[in-house]
Amino acid sequence: MREHDVKEILIDKTAIAQRVDHLVDEIMEDLGSGHLVVIGILKGSFMFLADLMRSFHRHNVHPRIDFLTLSSYGAGTTSSGTVEIIHDIREDLAGADVLVVDDILDTGKTLRAVINKLGGMTPRQVRTCVLLSKKARREYDIPADYIGFEIPDEFVVGYGLDYAEKYRNLPHIGVLKPELYS
Ligand code: IMP
Ligand code: MG
């Protein structure tokens, strides 16, 4: 396929789809079909979340869903530091099995803040699921219970992940041509 701005496709859409189904199989083995509430961290998780939710249907499980919108990177490729809540969740999490879904676990700052916040809403448990993980960049020891793919320390876009709000719509995970952000 011809791609103008992507240097390399790291994970193609077939690999993503297979991994999504496997992740949901794993999640179902651990959590059963209790009071599952899936919390998507926007904007990055939107595509992953949609596929995960469709995959739950294979198990005849229909979780509640809600969204938490957090501050983004702005136009750069490194984190701005603080995690700001732009849109809060509305679901009642008391007694629920909560599955937090994000696009990528990088330094761990975002998930740490989210876990702390949701933990205060008296859920039965909070589990985390990320499509991607960059282990090399971890600053906080965050337990990601379900990880789609470990990737090298490269800035990636697609399947929800952006650079300056672009490329979220790519159906695969790709590495941008460096000249685009240098
Ligand atoms: P953390 O708080 O440092 O773990 O960063 C998590 C957030 O940073 C993710 O939800 C993404 O929005 C963003 N991020 C980290 N690495 C990348 C990347 O390679 N491409 C696009 N966004 C990224
Ligand atoms: Mg994000």
mmCIF file of C-alpha atoms and ligand atoms in Angstrom:
data_model
loop_
_atom_site.group_PDB
_atom_site.id
_atom_site.type_symbol
_atom_site.label_atom_id
_atom_site.label_comp_id
_atom_site.label_asym_id
_atom_site.label_seq_id
_atom_site.Cartn_x
_atom_site.Cartn_y
_atom_site.Cartn_z
ATOM 1 C CA MET A 1 0.000 0.000 0.000
ATOM 2 C CA ARG A 2 1.145 3.544 -0.735
ATOM 3 C CA GLU A 3 1.456 5.735 2.294
ATOM 4 C CA HIS A 4 2.810 9.256 1.996
ATOM 5 C CA ASP A 5 3.665 10.159 5.575
ATOM 6 C CA VAL A 6 4.378 6.773 7.142
ATOM 7 C CA LYS A 7 7.911 5.398 6.956
ATOM 8 C CA GLU A 8 7.000 1.894 8.051
ATOM 9 C CA ILE A 9 3.898 -0.049 9.054
ATOM 10 C CA LEU A 10 4.733 -1.546 12.432
ATOM 11 C CA ILE A 11 1.485 -3.466 13.028
ATOM 12 C CA ASP A 12 -0.993 -4.107 10.233
ATOM 13 C CA LYS A 13 -4.753 -4.264 10.608
ATOM 14 C CA THR A 14 -4.950 -8.054 10.468
ATOM 15 C CA ALA A 15 -2.490 -8.396 13.341
ATOM 16 C CA ILE A 16 -4.422 -5.798 15.343
ATOM 17 C CA ALA A 17 -7.744 -7.565 14.788
ATOM 18 C CA GLN A 18 -6.343 -10.942 15.887
ATOM 19 C CA ARG A 19 -4.745 -9.436 18.979
ATOM 20 C CA VAL A 20 -7.945 -7.608 19.943
ATOM 21 C CA ASP A 21 -9.890 -10.884 19.962
ATOM 22 C CA HIS A 22 -7.188 -12.595 22.030
ATOM 23 C CA LEU A 23 -7.150 -9.744 24.538
ATOM 24 C CA VAL A 24 -10.901 -9.984 24.983
ATOM 25 C CA ASP A 25 -10.655 -13.764 25.443
ATOM 26 C CA GLU A 26 -8.072 -13.164 28.189
ATOM 27 C CA ILE A 27 -10.159 -10.456 29.827
ATOM 28 C CA MET A 28 -13.223 -12.685 29.843
ATOM 29 C CA GLU A 29 -11.286 -15.539 31.471
ATOM 30 C CA ASP A 30 -10.258 -13.206 34.299
ATOM 31 C CA LEU A 31 -13.337 -11.076 34.791
ATOM 32 C CA GLY A 32 -16.298 -13.191 33.749
ATOM 33 C CA SER A 33 -19.399 -11.308 32.763
ATOM 34 C CA GLY A 34 -20.070 -9.528 36.100
ATOM 35 C CA HIS A 35 -20.598 -5.779 36.273
ATOM 36 C CA LEU A 36 -18.092 -4.789 33.646
ATOM 37 C CA VAL A 37 -17.684 -1.099 32.889
ATOM 38 C CA VAL A 38 -15.243 -0.175 30.145
ATOM 39 C CA ILE A 39 -13.691 3.293 30.450
ATOM 40 C CA GLY A 40 -12.035 4.632 27.311
ATOM 41 C CA ILE A 41 -9.377 7.327 27.581
ATOM 42 C CA LEU A 42 -10.022 9.773 24.757
ATOM 43 C CA LYS A 43 -9.133 10.555 22.221
ATOM 44 C CA GLY A 44 -6.460 7.934 21.573
ATOM 45 C CA SER A 45 -8.455 4.835 22.534
ATOM 46 C CA PHE A 46 -11.495 5.394 20.344
ATOM 47 C CA MET A 47 -10.711 2.908 17.580
ATOM 48 C CA PHE A 48 -9.234 0.240 19.848
ATOM 49 C CA LEU A 49 -12.211 0.625 22.177
ATOM 50 C CA ALA A 50 -14.731 0.213 19.350
ATOM 51 C CA ASP A 51 -13.069 -3.014 18.222
ATOM 52 C CA LEU A 52 -12.781 -4.336 21.786
ATOM 53 C CA MET A 53 -16.466 -3.667 22.402
ATOM 54 C CA ARG A 54 -17.453 -5.492 19.202
ATOM 55 C CA SER A 55 -15.240 -8.383 20.244
ATOM 56 C CA PHE A 56 -17.030 -8.711 23.609
ATOM 57 C CA HIS A 57 -20.119 -9.533 21.599
ATOM 58 C CA ARG A 58 -18.501 -12.879 20.646
ATOM 59 C CA HIS A 59 -18.789 -13.793 24.337
ATOM 60 C CA ASN A 60 -22.344 -12.495 24.533
ATOM 61 C CA VAL A 61 -21.092 -9.866 26.992
ATOM 62 C CA HIS A 62 -22.323 -6.284 26.784
ATOM 63 C CA PRO A 63 -20.348 -3.998 29.088
ATOM 64 C CA ARG A 64 -21.384 -0.513 30.085
ATOM 65 C CA ILE A 65 -19.106 2.085 28.542
ATOM 66 C CA ASP A 66 -17.964 5.576 29.436
ATOM 67 C CA PHE A 67 -15.218 7.973 28.451
ATOM 68 C CA LEU A 68 -12.642 10.114 30.157
ATOM 69 C CA THR A 69 -11.082 12.842 28.029
ATOM 70 C CA LEU A 70 -7.620 13.881 29.137
ATOM 71 C CA SER A 71 -5.280 16.590 27.987
ATOM 72 C CA SER A 72 -3.102 15.596 25.060
ATOM 73 C CA TYR A 73 0.439 16.118 23.956
ATOM 74 C CA GLY A 74 -0.368 19.305 22.069
ATOM 75 C CA ALA A 75 1.551 19.354 18.824
ATOM 76 C CA GLY A 76 4.757 17.729 20.065
ATOM 77 C CA THR A 77 5.961 14.170 20.455
ATOM 78 C CA THR A 78 6.804 14.332 24.155
ATOM 79 C CA SER A 79 4.389 14.565 27.084
ATOM 80 C CA SER A 80 3.507 17.991 28.465
ATOM 81 C CA GLY A 81 3.793 16.745 32.047
ATOM 82 C CA THR A 82 0.489 17.230 33.826
ATOM 83 C CA VAL A 83 -2.652 15.199 33.159
ATOM 84 C CA GLU A 84 -5.716 17.389 32.902
ATOM 85 C CA ILE A 85 -9.327 16.140 32.840
ATOM 86 C CA ILE A 86 -11.280 17.752 30.030
ATOM 87 C CA HIS A 87 -14.388 15.565 30.212
ATOM 88 C CA ASP A 88 -15.175 13.407 33.231
ATOM 89 C CA ILE A 89 -16.996 10.054 33.412
ATOM 90 C CA ARG A 90 -20.645 9.877 34.472
ATOM 91 C CA GLU A 91 -21.182 6.161 35.125
ATOM 92 C CA ASP A 92 -21.472 4.936 38.718
ATOM 93 C CA LEU A 93 -18.496 2.650 39.318
ATOM 94 C CA ALA A 94 -19.456 1.420 42.809
ATOM 95 C CA GLY A 95 -18.995 -2.370 42.924
ATOM 96 C CA ALA A 96 -18.090 -2.545 39.241
ATOM 97 C CA ASP A 97 -15.296 -4.419 37.502
ATOM 98 C CA VAL A 98 -13.668 -1.513 35.692
ATOM 99 C CA LEU A 99 -11.547 -1.974 32.590
ATOM 100 C CA VAL A 100 -9.575 1.151 31.669
ATOM 101 C CA VAL A 101 -8.627 1.232 27.988
ATOM 102 C CA ASP A 102 -5.914 3.438 26.533
ATOM 103 C CA ASP A 103 -4.010 3.518 23.287
ATOM 104 C CA ILE A 104 -0.468 3.380 24.628
ATOM 105 C CA LEU A 105 1.374 3.081 27.921
ATOM 106 C CA ASP A 106 4.381 5.351 27.623
ATOM 107 C CA THR A 107 5.776 6.969 30.792
ATOM 108 C CA GLY A 108 2.765 5.719 32.771
ATOM 109 C CA LYS A 109 1.744 9.192 33.916
ATOM 110 C CA THR A 110 -1.699 9.031 32.342
ATOM 111 C CA LEU A 111 -2.675 5.587 33.597
ATOM 112 C CA ARG A 112 -1.343 6.327 37.065
ATOM 113 C CA ALA A 113 -3.581 9.392 37.325
ATOM 114 C CA VAL A 114 -6.593 7.481 35.966
ATOM 115 C CA ILE A 115 -6.127 4.490 38.283
ATOM 116 C CA ASN A 116 -5.848 6.799 41.299
ATOM 117 C CA LYS A 117 -8.958 8.696 40.287
ATOM 118 C CA LEU A 118 -11.134 5.648 39.532
ATOM 119 C CA GLY A 119 -9.880 3.803 42.610
ATOM 120 C CA GLY A 120 -11.612 6.473 44.689
ATOM 121 C CA MET A 121 -15.001 5.637 43.154
ATOM 122 C CA THR A 122 -15.286 2.312 45.084
ATOM 123 C CA PRO A 123 -15.162 -0.107 42.166
ATOM 124 C CA ARG A 124 -14.717 -3.811 42.947
ATOM 125 C CA GLN A 125 -11.525 -3.772 40.912
ATOM 126 C CA VAL A 126 -9.735 -1.702 38.274
ATOM 127 C CA ARG A 127 -7.910 -3.438 35.431
ATOM 128 C CA THR A 128 -6.002 -1.772 32.627
ATOM 129 C CA CYS A 129 -5.788 -2.611 28.942
ATOM 130 C CA VAL A 130 -3.540 -0.847 26.430
ATOM 131 C CA LEU A 131 -2.993 -1.577 22.777
ATOM 132 C CA LEU A 132 0.680 -0.603 22.888
ATOM 133 C CA SER A 133 3.443 -0.355 25.462
ATOM 134 C CA LYS A 134 6.855 1.305 25.235
ATOM 135 C CA LYS A 135 8.639 -0.328 28.145
ATOM 136 C CA ALA A 136 11.844 1.641 27.541
ATOM 137 C CA ARG A 137 10.099 4.908 28.439
ATOM 138 C CA ARG A 138 8.369 3.865 31.657
ATOM 139 C CA GLU A 139 8.768 6.319 34.578
ATOM 140 C CA TYR A 140 6.055 4.909 36.847
ATOM 141 C CA ASP A 141 5.563 1.275 37.747
ATOM 142 C CA ILE A 142 2.060 0.908 36.330
ATOM 143 C CA PRO A 143 0.418 -2.487 36.144
ATOM 144 C CA ALA A 144 -0.945 -2.940 32.634
ATOM 145 C CA ASP A 145 -2.983 -6.109 32.945
ATOM 146 C CA TYR A 146 -3.560 -6.543 29.218
ATOM 147 C CA ILE A 147 -1.059 -5.335 26.620
ATOM 148 C CA GLY A 148 -1.615 -5.718 22.896
ATOM 149 C CA PHE A 149 1.934 -5.186 21.673
ATOM 150 C CA GLU A 150 5.280 -4.146 23.151
ATOM 151 C CA ILE A 151 6.875 -1.697 20.712
ATOM 152 C CA PRO A 152 10.286 -0.019 20.460
ATOM 153 C CA ASP A 153 10.815 3.594 21.528
ATOM 154 C CA GLU A 154 9.563 5.214 18.320
ATOM 155 C CA PHE A 155 6.774 7.727 17.836
ATOM 156 C CA VAL A 156 3.855 5.899 16.237
ATOM 157 C CA VAL A 157 0.555 6.999 14.734
ATOM 158 C CA GLY A 158 -2.654 5.415 13.520
ATOM 159 C CA TYR A 159 -5.486 3.311 14.943
ATOM 160 C CA GLY A 160 -6.374 6.198 17.272
ATOM 161 C CA LEU A 161 -2.896 7.580 17.906
ATOM 162 C CA ASP A 162 -2.117 11.004 16.537
ATOM 163 C CA TYR A 163 0.610 13.397 15.705
ATOM 164 C CA ALA A 164 -0.768 16.957 16.145
ATOM 165 C CA GLU A 165 -4.309 15.478 15.877
ATOM 166 C CA LYS A 166 -3.638 13.876 12.501
ATOM 167 C CA TYR A 167 -3.380 10.226 11.412
ATOM 168 C CA ARG A 168 -5.811 8.858 14.041
ATOM 169 C CA ASN A 169 -7.811 7.310 11.202
ATOM 170 C CA LEU A 170 -5.085 5.019 9.828
ATOM 171 C CA PRO A 171 -6.212 1.372 10.105
ATOM 172 C CA HIS A 172 -2.698 0.282 11.166
ATOM 173 C CA ILE A 173 0.087 1.420 13.492
ATOM 174 C CA GLY A 174 2.875 3.170 11.620
ATOM 175 C CA VAL A 175 6.086 5.069 12.225
ATOM 176 C CA LEU A 176 5.982 8.603 10.858
ATOM 177 C CA LYS A 177 8.666 9.856 8.536
ATOM 178 C CA PRO A 178 11.001 11.797 10.870
ATOM 179 C CA GLU A 179 11.102 14.827 8.552
ATOM 180 C CA LEU A 180 7.420 15.431 9.413
ATOM 181 C CA TYR A 181 8.163 16.434 12.993
ATOM 182 C CA SER A 182 11.739 17.638 12.900
HETATM 183 P P1 IMP B 1 2.010 8.495 29.288
HETATM 184 O O1 IMP B 1 1.133 9.259 30.222
HETATM 185 O O2 IMP B 1 3.405 9.058 29.200
HETATM 186 O O3 IMP B 1 2.022 7.003 29.557
HETATM 187 O O4 IMP B 1 1.473 8.745 27.833
HETATM 188 C C1 IMP B 1 0.328 8.182 27.366
HETATM 189 C C2 IMP B 1 -0.232 9.041 26.252
HETATM 190 O O5 IMP B 1 0.791 9.679 25.485
HETATM 191 C C3 IMP B 1 -1.001 8.184 25.287
HETATM 192 O O6 IMP B 1 -2.344 8.064 25.665
HETATM 193 C C4 IMP B 1 -0.817 8.937 23.977
HETATM 194 O O7 IMP B 1 -1.847 9.888 23.836
HETATM 195 C C5 IMP B 1 0.490 9.647 24.104
HETATM 196 N N1 IMP B 1 1.579 8.956 23.378
HETATM 197 C C6 IMP B 1 2.636 8.307 23.913
HETATM 198 N N2 IMP B 1 3.433 7.777 22.963
HETATM 199 C C7 IMP B 1 2.853 8.078 21.781
HETATM 200 C C8 IMP B 1 3.196 7.788 20.386
HETATM 201 O O8 IMP B 1 4.197 7.119 20.054
HETATM 202 N N3 IMP B 1 2.348 8.272 19.462
HETATM 203 C C9 IMP B 1 1.227 8.994 19.760
HETATM 204 N N4 IMP B 1 0.866 9.276 21.037
HETATM 205 C C10 IMP B 1 1.673 8.826 22.033
HETATM 206 MG MG MG B 2 -3.910 9.521 24.622
#
